[in-house]
Short mmCIF file of C-alpha atoms in Angstrom, two decimals:
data_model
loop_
_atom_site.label_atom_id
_atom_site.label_comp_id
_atom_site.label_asym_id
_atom_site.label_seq_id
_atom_site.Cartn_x
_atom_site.Cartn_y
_atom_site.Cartn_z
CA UNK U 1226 -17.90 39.98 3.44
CA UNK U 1227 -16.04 41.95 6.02
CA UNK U 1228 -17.58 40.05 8.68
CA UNK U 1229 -17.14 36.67 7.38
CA UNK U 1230 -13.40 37.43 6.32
CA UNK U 1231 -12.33 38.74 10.09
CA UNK U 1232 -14.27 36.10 11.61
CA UNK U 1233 -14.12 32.65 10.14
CA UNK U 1234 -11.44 31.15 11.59
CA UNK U 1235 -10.18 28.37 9.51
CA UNK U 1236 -7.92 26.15 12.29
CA UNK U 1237 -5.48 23.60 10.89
CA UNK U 1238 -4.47 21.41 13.96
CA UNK U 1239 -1.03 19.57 14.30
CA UNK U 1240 0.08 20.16 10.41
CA UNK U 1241 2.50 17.78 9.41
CA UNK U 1242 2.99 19.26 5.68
CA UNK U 1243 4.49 22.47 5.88
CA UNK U 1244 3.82 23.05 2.73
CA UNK U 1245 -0.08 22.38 3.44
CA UNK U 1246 -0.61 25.38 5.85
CA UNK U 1247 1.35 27.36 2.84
CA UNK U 1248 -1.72 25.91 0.18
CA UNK U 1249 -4.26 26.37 2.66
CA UNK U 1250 -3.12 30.06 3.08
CA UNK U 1251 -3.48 30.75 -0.53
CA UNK U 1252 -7.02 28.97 -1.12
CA UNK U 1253 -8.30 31.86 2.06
CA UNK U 1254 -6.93 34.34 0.46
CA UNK U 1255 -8.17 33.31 -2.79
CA UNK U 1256 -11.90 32.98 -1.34
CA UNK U 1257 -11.66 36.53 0.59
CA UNK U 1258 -11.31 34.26 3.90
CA UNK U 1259 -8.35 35.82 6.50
CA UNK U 1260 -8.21 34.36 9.77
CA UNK U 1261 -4.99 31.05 9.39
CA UNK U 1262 -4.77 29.46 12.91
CA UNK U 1263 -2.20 26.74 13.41
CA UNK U 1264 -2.04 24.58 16.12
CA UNK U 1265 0.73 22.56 17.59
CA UNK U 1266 2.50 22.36 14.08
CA UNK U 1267 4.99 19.98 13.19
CA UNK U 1268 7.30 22.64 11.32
CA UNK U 1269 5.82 26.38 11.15
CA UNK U 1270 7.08 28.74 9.93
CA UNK U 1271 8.71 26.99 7.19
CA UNK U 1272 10.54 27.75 3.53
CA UNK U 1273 7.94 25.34 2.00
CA UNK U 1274 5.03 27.28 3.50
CA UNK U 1275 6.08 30.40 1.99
CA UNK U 1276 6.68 28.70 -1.29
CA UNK U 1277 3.37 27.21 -1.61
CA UNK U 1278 1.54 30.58 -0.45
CA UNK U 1279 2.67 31.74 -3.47
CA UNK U 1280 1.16 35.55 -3.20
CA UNK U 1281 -0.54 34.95 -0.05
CA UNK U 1282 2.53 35.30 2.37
CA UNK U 1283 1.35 38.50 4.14
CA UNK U 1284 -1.92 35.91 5.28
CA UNK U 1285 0.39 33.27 6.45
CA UNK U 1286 2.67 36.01 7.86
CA UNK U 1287 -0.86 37.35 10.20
CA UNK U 1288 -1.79 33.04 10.96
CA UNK U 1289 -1.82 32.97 14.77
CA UNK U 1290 0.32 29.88 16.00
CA UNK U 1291 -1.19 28.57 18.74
CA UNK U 1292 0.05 25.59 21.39
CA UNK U 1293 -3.25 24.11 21.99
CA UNK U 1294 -6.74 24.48 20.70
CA UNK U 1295 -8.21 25.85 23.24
CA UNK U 1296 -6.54 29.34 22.65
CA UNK U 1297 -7.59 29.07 18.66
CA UNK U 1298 -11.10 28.69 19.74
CA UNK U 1299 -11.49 31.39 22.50
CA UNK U 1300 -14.02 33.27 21.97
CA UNK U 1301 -16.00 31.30 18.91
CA UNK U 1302 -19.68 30.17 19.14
CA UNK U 1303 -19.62 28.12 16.90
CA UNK U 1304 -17.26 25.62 15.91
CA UNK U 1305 -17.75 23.39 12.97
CA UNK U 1306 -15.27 20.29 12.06
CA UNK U 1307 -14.40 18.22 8.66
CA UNK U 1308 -14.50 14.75 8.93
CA UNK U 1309 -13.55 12.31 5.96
CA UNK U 1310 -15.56 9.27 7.52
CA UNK U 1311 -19.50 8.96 6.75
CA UNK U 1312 -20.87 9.10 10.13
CA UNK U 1313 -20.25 10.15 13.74
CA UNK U 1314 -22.98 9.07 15.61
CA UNK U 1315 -23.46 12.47 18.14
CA UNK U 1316 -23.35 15.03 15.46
CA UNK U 1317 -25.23 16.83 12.84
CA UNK U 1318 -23.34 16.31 9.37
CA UNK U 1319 -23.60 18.85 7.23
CA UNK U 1320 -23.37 18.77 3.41
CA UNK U 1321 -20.30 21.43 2.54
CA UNK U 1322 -23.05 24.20 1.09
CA UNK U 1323 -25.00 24.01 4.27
CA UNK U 1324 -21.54 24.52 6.17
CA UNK U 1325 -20.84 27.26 4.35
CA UNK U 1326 -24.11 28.78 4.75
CA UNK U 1327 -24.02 27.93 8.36
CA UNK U 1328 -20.49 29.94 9.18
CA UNK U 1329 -21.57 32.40 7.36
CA UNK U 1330 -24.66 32.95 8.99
CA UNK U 1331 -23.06 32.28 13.03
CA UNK U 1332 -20.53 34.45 12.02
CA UNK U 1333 -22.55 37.70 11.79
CA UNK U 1334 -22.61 36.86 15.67
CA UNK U 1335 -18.99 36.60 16.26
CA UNK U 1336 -16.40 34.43 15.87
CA UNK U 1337 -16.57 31.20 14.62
CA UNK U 1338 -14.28 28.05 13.48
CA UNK U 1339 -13.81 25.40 11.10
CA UNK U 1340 -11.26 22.77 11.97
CA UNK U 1341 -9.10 20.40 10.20
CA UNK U 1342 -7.45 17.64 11.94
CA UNK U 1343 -3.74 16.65 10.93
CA UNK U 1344 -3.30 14.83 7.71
CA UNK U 1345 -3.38 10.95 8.38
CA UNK U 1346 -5.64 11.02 11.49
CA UNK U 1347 -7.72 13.38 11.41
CA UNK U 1348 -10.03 14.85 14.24
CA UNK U 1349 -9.25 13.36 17.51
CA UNK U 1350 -12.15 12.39 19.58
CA UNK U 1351 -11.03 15.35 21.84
CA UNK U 1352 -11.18 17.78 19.12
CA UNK U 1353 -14.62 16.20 17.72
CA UNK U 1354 -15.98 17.01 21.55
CA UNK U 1355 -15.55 21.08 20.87
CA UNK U 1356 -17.92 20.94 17.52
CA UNK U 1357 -21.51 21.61 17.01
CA UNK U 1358 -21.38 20.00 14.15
CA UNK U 1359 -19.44 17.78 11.34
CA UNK U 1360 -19.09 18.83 7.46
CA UNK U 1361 -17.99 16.04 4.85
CA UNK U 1362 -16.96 16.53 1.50
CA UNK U 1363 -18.42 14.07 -0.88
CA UNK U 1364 -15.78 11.70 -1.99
CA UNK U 1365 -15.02 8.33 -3.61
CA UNK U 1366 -15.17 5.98 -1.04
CA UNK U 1367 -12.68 3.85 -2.16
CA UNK U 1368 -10.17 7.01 -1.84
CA UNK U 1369 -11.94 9.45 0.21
CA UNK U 1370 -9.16 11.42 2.12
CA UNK U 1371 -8.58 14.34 0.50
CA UNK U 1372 -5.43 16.80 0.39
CA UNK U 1373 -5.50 18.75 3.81
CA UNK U 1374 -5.61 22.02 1.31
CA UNK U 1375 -7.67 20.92 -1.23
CA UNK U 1376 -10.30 20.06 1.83
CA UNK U 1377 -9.57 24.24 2.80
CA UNK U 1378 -10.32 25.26 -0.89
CA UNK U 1379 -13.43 23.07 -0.79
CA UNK U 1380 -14.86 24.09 2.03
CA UNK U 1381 -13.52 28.16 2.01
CA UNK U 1382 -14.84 28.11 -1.96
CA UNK U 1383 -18.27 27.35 -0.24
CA UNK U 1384 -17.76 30.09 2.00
CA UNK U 1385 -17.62 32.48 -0.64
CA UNK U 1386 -20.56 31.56 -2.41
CA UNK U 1387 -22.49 31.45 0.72
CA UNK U 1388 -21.62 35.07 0.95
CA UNK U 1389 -23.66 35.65 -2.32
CA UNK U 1390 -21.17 38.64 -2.99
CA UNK U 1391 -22.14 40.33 -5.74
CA UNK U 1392 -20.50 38.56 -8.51
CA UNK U 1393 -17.23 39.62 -10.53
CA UNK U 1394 -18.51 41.23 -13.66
CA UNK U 1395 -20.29 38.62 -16.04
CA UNK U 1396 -18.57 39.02 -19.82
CA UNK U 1397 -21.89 39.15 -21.88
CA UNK U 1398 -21.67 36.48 -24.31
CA UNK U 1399 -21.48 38.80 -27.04
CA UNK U 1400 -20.67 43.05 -27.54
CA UNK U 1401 -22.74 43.36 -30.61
CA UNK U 1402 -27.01 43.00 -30.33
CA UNK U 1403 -28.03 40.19 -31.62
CA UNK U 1404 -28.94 39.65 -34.92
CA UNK U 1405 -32.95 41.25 -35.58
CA UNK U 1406 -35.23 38.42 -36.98
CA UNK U 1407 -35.20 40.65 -40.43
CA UNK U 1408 -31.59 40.30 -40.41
CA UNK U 1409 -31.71 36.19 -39.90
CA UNK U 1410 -34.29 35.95 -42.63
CA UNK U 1411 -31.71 38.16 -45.48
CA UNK U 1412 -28.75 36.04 -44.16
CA UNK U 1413 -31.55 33.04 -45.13
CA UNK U 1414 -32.49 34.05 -48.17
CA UNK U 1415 -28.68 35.12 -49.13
CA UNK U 1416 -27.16 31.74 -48.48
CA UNK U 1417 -30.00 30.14 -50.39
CA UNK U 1418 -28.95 31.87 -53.50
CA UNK U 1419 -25.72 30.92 -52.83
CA UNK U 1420 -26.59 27.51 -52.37
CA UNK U 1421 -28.11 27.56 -55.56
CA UNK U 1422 -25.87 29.48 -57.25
CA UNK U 1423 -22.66 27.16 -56.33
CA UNK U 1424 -25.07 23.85 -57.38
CA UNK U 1425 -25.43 22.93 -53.98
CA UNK U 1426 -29.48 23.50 -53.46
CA UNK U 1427 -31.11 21.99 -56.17
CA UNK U 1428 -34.40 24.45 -56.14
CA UNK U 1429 -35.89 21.70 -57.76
CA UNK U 1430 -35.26 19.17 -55.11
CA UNK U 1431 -34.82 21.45 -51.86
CA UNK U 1432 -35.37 18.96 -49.31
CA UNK U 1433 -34.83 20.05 -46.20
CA UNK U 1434 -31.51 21.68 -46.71
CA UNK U 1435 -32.57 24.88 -45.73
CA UNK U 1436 -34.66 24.12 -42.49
CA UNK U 1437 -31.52 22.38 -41.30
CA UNK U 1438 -29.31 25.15 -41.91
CA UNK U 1439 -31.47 27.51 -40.39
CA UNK U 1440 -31.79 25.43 -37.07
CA UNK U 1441 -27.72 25.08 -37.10
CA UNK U 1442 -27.36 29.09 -37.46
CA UNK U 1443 -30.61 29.98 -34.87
CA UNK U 1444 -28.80 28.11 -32.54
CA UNK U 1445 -25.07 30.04 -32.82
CA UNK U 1446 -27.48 33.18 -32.30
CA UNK U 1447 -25.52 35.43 -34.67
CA UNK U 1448 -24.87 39.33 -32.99
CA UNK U 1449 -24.88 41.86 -35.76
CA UNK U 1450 -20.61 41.53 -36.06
CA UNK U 1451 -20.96 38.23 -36.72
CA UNK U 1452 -23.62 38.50 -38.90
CA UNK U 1453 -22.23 41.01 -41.03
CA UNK U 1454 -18.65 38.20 -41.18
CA UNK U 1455 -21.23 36.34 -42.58
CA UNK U 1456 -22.76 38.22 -45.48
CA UNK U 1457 -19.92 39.31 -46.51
CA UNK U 1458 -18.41 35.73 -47.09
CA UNK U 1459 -21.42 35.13 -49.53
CA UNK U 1460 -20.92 38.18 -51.20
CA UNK U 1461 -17.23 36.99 -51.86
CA UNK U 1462 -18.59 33.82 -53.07
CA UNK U 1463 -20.79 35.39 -54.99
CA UNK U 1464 -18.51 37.38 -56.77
CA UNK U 1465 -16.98 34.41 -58.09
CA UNK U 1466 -19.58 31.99 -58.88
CA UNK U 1467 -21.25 35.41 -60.94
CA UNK U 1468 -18.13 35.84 -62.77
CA UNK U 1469 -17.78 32.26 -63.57
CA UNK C 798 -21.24 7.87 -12.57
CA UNK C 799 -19.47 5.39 -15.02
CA UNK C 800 -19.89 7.50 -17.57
CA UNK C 801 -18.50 10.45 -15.95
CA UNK C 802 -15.88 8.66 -14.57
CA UNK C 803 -14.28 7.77 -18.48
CA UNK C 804 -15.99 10.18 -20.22
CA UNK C 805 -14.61 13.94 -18.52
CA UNK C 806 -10.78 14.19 -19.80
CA UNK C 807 -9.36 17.04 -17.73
CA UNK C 808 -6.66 18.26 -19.70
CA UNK C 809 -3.56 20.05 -17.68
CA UNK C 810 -2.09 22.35 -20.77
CA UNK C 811 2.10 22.85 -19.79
CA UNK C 812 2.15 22.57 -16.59
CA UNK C 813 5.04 24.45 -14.62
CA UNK C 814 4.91 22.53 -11.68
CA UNK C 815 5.27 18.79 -11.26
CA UNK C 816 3.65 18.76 -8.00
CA UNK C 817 0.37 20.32 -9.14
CA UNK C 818 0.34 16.80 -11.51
CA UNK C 819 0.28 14.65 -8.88
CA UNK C 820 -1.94 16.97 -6.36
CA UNK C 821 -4.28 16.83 -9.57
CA UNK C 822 -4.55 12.99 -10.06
CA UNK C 823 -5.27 12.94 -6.43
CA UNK C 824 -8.10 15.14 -7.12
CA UNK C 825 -9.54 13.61 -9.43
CA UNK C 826 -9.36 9.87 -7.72
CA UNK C 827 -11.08 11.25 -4.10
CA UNK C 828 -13.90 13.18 -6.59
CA UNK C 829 -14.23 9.88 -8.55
CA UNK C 830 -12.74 10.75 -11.73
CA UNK C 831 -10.40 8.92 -13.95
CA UNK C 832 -9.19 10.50 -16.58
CA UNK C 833 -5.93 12.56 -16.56
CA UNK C 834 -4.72 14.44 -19.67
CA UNK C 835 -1.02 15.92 -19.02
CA UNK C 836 0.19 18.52 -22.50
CA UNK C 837 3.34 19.30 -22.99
CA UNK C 838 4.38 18.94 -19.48
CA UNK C 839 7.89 20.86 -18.22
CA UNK C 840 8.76 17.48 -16.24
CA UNK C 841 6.06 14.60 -16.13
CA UNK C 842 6.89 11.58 -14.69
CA UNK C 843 8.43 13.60 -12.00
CA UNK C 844 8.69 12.41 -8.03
CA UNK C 845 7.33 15.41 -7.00
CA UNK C 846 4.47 14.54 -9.50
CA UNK C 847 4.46 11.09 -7.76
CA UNK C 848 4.39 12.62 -3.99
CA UNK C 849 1.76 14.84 -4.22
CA UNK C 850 -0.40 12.09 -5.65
CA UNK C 851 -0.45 10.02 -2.54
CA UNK C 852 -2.42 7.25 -2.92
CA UNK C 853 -3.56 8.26 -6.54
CA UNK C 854 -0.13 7.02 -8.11
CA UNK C 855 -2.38 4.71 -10.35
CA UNK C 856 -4.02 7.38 -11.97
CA UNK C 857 -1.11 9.01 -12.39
CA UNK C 858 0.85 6.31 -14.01
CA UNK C 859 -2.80 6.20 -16.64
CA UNK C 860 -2.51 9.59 -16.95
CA UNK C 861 -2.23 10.45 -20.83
CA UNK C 862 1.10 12.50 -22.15
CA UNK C 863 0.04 14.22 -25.15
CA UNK C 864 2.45 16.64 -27.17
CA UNK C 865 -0.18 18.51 -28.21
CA UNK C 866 -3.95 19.85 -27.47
CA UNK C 867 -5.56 18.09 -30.57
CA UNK C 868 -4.59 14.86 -29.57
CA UNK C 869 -6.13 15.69 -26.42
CA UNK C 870 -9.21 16.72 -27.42
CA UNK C 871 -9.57 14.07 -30.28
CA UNK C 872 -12.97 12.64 -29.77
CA UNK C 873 -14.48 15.42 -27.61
CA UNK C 874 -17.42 16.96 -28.80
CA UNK C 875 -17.57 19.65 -25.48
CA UNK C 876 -14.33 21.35 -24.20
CA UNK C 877 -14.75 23.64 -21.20
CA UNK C 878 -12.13 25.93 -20.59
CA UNK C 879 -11.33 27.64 -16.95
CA UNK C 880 -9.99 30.82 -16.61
CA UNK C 881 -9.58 33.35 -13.92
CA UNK C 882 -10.19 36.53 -15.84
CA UNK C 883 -13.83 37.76 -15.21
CA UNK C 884 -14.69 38.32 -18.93
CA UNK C 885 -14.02 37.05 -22.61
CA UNK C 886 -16.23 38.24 -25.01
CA UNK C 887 -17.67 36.04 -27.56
CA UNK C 888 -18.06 32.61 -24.57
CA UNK C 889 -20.92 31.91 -22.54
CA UNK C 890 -19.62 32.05 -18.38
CA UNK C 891 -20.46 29.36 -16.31
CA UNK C 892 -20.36 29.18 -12.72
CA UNK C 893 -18.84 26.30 -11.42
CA UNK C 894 -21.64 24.38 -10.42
CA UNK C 895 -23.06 24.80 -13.84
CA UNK C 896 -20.30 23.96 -14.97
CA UNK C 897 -20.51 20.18 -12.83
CA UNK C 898 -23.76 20.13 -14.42
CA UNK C 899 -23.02 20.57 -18.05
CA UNK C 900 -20.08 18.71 -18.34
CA UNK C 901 -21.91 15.49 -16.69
CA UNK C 902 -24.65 16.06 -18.60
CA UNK C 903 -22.58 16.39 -21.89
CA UNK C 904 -20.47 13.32 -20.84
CA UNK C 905 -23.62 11.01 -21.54
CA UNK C 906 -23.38 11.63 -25.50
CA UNK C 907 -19.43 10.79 -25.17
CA UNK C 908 -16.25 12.19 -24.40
CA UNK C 909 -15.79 15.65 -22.92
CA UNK C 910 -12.44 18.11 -21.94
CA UNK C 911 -11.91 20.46 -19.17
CA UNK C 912 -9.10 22.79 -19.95
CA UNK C 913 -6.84 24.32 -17.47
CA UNK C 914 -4.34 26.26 -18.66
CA UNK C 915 -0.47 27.20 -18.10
CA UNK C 916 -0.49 28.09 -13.57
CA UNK C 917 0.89 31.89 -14.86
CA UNK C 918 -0.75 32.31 -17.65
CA UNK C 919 -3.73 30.20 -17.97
CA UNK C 920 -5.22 29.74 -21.54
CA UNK C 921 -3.77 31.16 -24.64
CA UNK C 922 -5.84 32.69 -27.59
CA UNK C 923 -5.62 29.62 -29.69
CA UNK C 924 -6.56 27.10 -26.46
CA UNK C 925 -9.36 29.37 -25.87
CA UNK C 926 -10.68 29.01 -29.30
CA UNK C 927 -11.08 25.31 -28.83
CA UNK C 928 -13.75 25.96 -26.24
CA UNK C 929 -17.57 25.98 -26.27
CA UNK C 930 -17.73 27.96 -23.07
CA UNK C 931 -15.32 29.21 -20.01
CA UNK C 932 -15.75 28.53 -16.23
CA UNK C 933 -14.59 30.48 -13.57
CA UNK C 934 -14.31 29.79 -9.85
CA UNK C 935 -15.14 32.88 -7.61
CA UNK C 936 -12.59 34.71 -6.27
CA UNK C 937 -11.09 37.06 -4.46
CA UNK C 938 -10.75 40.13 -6.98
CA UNK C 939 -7.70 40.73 -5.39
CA UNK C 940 -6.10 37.64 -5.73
CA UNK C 941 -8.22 35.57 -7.92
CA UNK C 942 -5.55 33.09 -9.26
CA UNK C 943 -5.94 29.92 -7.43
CA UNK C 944 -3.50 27.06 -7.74
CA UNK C 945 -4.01 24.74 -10.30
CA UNK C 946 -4.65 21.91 -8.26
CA UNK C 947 -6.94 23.94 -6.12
CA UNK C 948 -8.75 24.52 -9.62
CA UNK C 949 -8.97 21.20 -10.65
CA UNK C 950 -10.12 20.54 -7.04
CA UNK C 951 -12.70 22.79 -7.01
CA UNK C 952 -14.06 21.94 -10.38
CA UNK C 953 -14.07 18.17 -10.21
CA UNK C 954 -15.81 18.35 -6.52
CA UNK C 955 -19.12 20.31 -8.31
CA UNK C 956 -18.31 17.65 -10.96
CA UNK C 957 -19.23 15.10 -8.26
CA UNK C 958 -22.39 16.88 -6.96
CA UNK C 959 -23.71 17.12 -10.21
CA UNK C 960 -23.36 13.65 -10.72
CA UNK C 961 -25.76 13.30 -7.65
CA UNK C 962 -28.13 15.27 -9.13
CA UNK C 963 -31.15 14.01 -11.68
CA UNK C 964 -30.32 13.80 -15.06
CA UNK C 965 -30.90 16.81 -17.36
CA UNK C 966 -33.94 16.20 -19.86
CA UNK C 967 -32.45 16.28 -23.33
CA UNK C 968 -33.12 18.52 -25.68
CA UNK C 969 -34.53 17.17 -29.20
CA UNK C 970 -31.90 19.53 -30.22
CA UNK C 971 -30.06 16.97 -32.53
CA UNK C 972 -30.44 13.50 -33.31
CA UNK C 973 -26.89 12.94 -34.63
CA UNK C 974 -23.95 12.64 -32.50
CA UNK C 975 -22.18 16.10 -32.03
CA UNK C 976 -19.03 16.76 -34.39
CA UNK C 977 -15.78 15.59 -32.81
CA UNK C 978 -12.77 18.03 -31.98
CA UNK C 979 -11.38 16.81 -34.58
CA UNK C 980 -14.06 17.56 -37.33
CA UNK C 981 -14.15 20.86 -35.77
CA UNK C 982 -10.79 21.78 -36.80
CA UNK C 983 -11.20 19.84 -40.31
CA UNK C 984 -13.93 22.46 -40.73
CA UNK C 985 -12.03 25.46 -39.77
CA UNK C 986 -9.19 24.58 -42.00
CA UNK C 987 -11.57 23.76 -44.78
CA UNK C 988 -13.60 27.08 -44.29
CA UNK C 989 -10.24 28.89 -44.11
CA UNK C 990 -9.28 27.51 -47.47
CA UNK C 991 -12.12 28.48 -49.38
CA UNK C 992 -12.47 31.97 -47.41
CA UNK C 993 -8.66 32.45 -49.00
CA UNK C 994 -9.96 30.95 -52.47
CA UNK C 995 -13.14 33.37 -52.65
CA UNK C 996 -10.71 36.81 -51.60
CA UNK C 997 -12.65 37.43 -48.75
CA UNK C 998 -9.92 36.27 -46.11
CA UNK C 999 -6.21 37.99 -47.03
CA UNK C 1000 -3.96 35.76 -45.65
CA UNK C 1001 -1.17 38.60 -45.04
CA UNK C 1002 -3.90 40.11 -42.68
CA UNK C 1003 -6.06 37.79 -40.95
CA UNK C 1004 -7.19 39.73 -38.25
CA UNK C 1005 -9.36 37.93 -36.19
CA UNK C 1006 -11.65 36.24 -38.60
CA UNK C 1007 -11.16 33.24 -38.02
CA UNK C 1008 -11.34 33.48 -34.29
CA UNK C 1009 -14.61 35.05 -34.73
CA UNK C 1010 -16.04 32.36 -36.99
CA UNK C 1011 -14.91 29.54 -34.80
CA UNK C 1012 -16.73 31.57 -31.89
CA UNK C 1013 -19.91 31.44 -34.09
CA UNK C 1014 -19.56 27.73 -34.76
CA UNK C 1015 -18.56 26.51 -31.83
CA UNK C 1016 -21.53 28.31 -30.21
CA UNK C 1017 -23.82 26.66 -32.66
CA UNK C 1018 -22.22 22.86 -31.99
CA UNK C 1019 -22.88 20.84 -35.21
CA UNK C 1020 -23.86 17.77 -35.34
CA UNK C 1021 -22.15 15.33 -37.57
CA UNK C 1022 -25.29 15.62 -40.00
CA UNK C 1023 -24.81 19.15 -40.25
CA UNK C 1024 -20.67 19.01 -40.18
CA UNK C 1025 -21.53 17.30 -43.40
CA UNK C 1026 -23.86 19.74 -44.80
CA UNK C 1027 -21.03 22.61 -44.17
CA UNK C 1028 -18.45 20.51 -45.31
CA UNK C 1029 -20.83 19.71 -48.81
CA UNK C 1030 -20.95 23.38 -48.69
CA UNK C 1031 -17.68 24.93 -48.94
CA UNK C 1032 -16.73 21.81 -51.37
CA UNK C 1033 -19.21 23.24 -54.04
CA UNK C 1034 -17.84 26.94 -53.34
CA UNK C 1035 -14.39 25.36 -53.91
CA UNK C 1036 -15.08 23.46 -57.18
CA UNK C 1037 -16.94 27.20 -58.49
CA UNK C 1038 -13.20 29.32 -57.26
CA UNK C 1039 -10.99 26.47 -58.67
CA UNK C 1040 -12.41 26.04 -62.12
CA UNK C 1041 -13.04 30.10 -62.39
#
């Protein structure tokens, strides 16, 4: 993680959207990513940056504003663009899991960049000239230009699962154990007398009452809390229909 | 990819912030997706709402204004909710791209909802009970609260690489369409009654019952066969507790 974080450089050139370079610094931060260059921006820094960081300011605070690209790429291997068109006949195109894979790999080697051209235009042919390589994010094609930040969550959310960190603690789906098979077979044989008891299994004329019950209830996978909720309902039912 | 298209709601529940609306529809329209749910907005139609869409002002102007969740969720027989807390006992956790998968998978037996809660404070207790499982993006423990366009971003762009991928095998699970939303809360109202009627639910102290029970049902996803078989059910408990 350290590595990737200090050196994936995620480059947005010529901004027009203040507010953009503000999103884009809170979708890093959000995905562990730390390195915000700007180049050339139309307005940075800016009030609506800082607004739309929203808890990332201290990231936007560190971007390094740069006047040209050249000084936001010294020093990177590897530099890796985002493209909204299909094809640019020259480069390899990667898929965004293979480009997040791929900076994360180059990057245990040293710096490396991913670029975003500004808003409308993207990518100059100038700026396509400095990549190894293109990355597009799948889109509609009838509306295929996404938001320049929601293009930086894509592709820094594939960073982070590239990094395989260990994940945030799962929630198991349940604190109890499960229910035992015994247990399942009681709760069975409970409801069934219930059933019968409240006029609603006919022991004459089962059908198939109970084998669809049971499917319904396997599938919920009861854990012993739940399980116990459940017994005791038809023991309160029981207690009625008894007294009856 | 039709059926995706119509079939995933995503459901923005009282949104703060205008502009995440619009940043939202725009989403949704460069992933391919159509449907916008909007609940209890603070401001919606807004121009903010309107700016941020750029380009995706049509699905904004079809986006559906609902007062409330149920009317929402009417119809949908799987509701996904996303949340940036690591754990919640009692749901199944998907990752996100499991979470493309299911919900594109589910969309072929009808309509489906993806929840995303309030930008501060996400879900509440009673949204969460609506759901049949939680997603949550990856994040930066730190700072794991990503805007809620980001979200949506995110979450609709695995939506659109699952749709690439083959389609699931069914399982002979059920043959019967899945119980609606809305039969799902007929139930719990129903079962509520009768667990009030038989003394085994005080209504002065609740406690979590109820939560837990629609944790166990909503795990177990009836099927309207079954929905009737419960609902048969808990009318024969009620006409034993009403005539006793």
């Amino acid at each position: 993680m350290n590595s990737a974080a200090t050196q994936i450089r995620v480059v947005l050139i010529r901004p027009t959207h203040p507010g953009n370079v503000g999103a884009a610094a809170r979708a890093l931060k959000n995905m562990g990513l730390e390195r915000l260059y700007v180049v050339a921006p139309a307005a940075f820094p800016h009030v609506e940056a800082t607004a739309r960081a929203a808890g990332a300011e201290d990231l936007l605070a560190g971007a390094v504003l740069s006047p040209d690209l050249d000084a936001a790429l010294a020093e990177c291997h590897y530099v890796l663009g985002t493209s909204a068109r299909p094809r640019h006949i020259g480069w390899p195109m990667l898929e965004p899991a293979e480009a997040g894979t791929r900076l994360v790999d180059e990057s245990r080697r040293g710096p490396v960049a991913l670029l975003f051209g500004q808003e409308r235009s993207g990518l100059t042919n100038a700026e396509l000239d400095r990549c190894h390589a293109l990355v597009q994010i799948p889109a509609n094609p009838a509306y295929p230009s996404l938001n320049l930040a929601a293009a930086v969550q894509v592709l820094a959310y594939e960073i982070r699962r590239a990094l395989g960190l260990p994940e945030q603690p799962r929630s198991e789906e349940s604190e109890a154990p499960p229910a035992s098979a015994n247990e399942m077979e009681h709760f069975y044989r409970h409801l069934e007398e219930v059933l019968v008891d409240t006029g609603f299994l006919d022991p004459a004329n089962p059908r198939l009452l109970m084998r669809r019950l049971r499917r319904l209830f396997n599938r919920a996978r009861p854990d012993q809390n739940e399980m116990a909720i459940l017994r005791g309902i038809l023991s309160a039912v029981q207690r009625v229909t008894r007294k009856s």
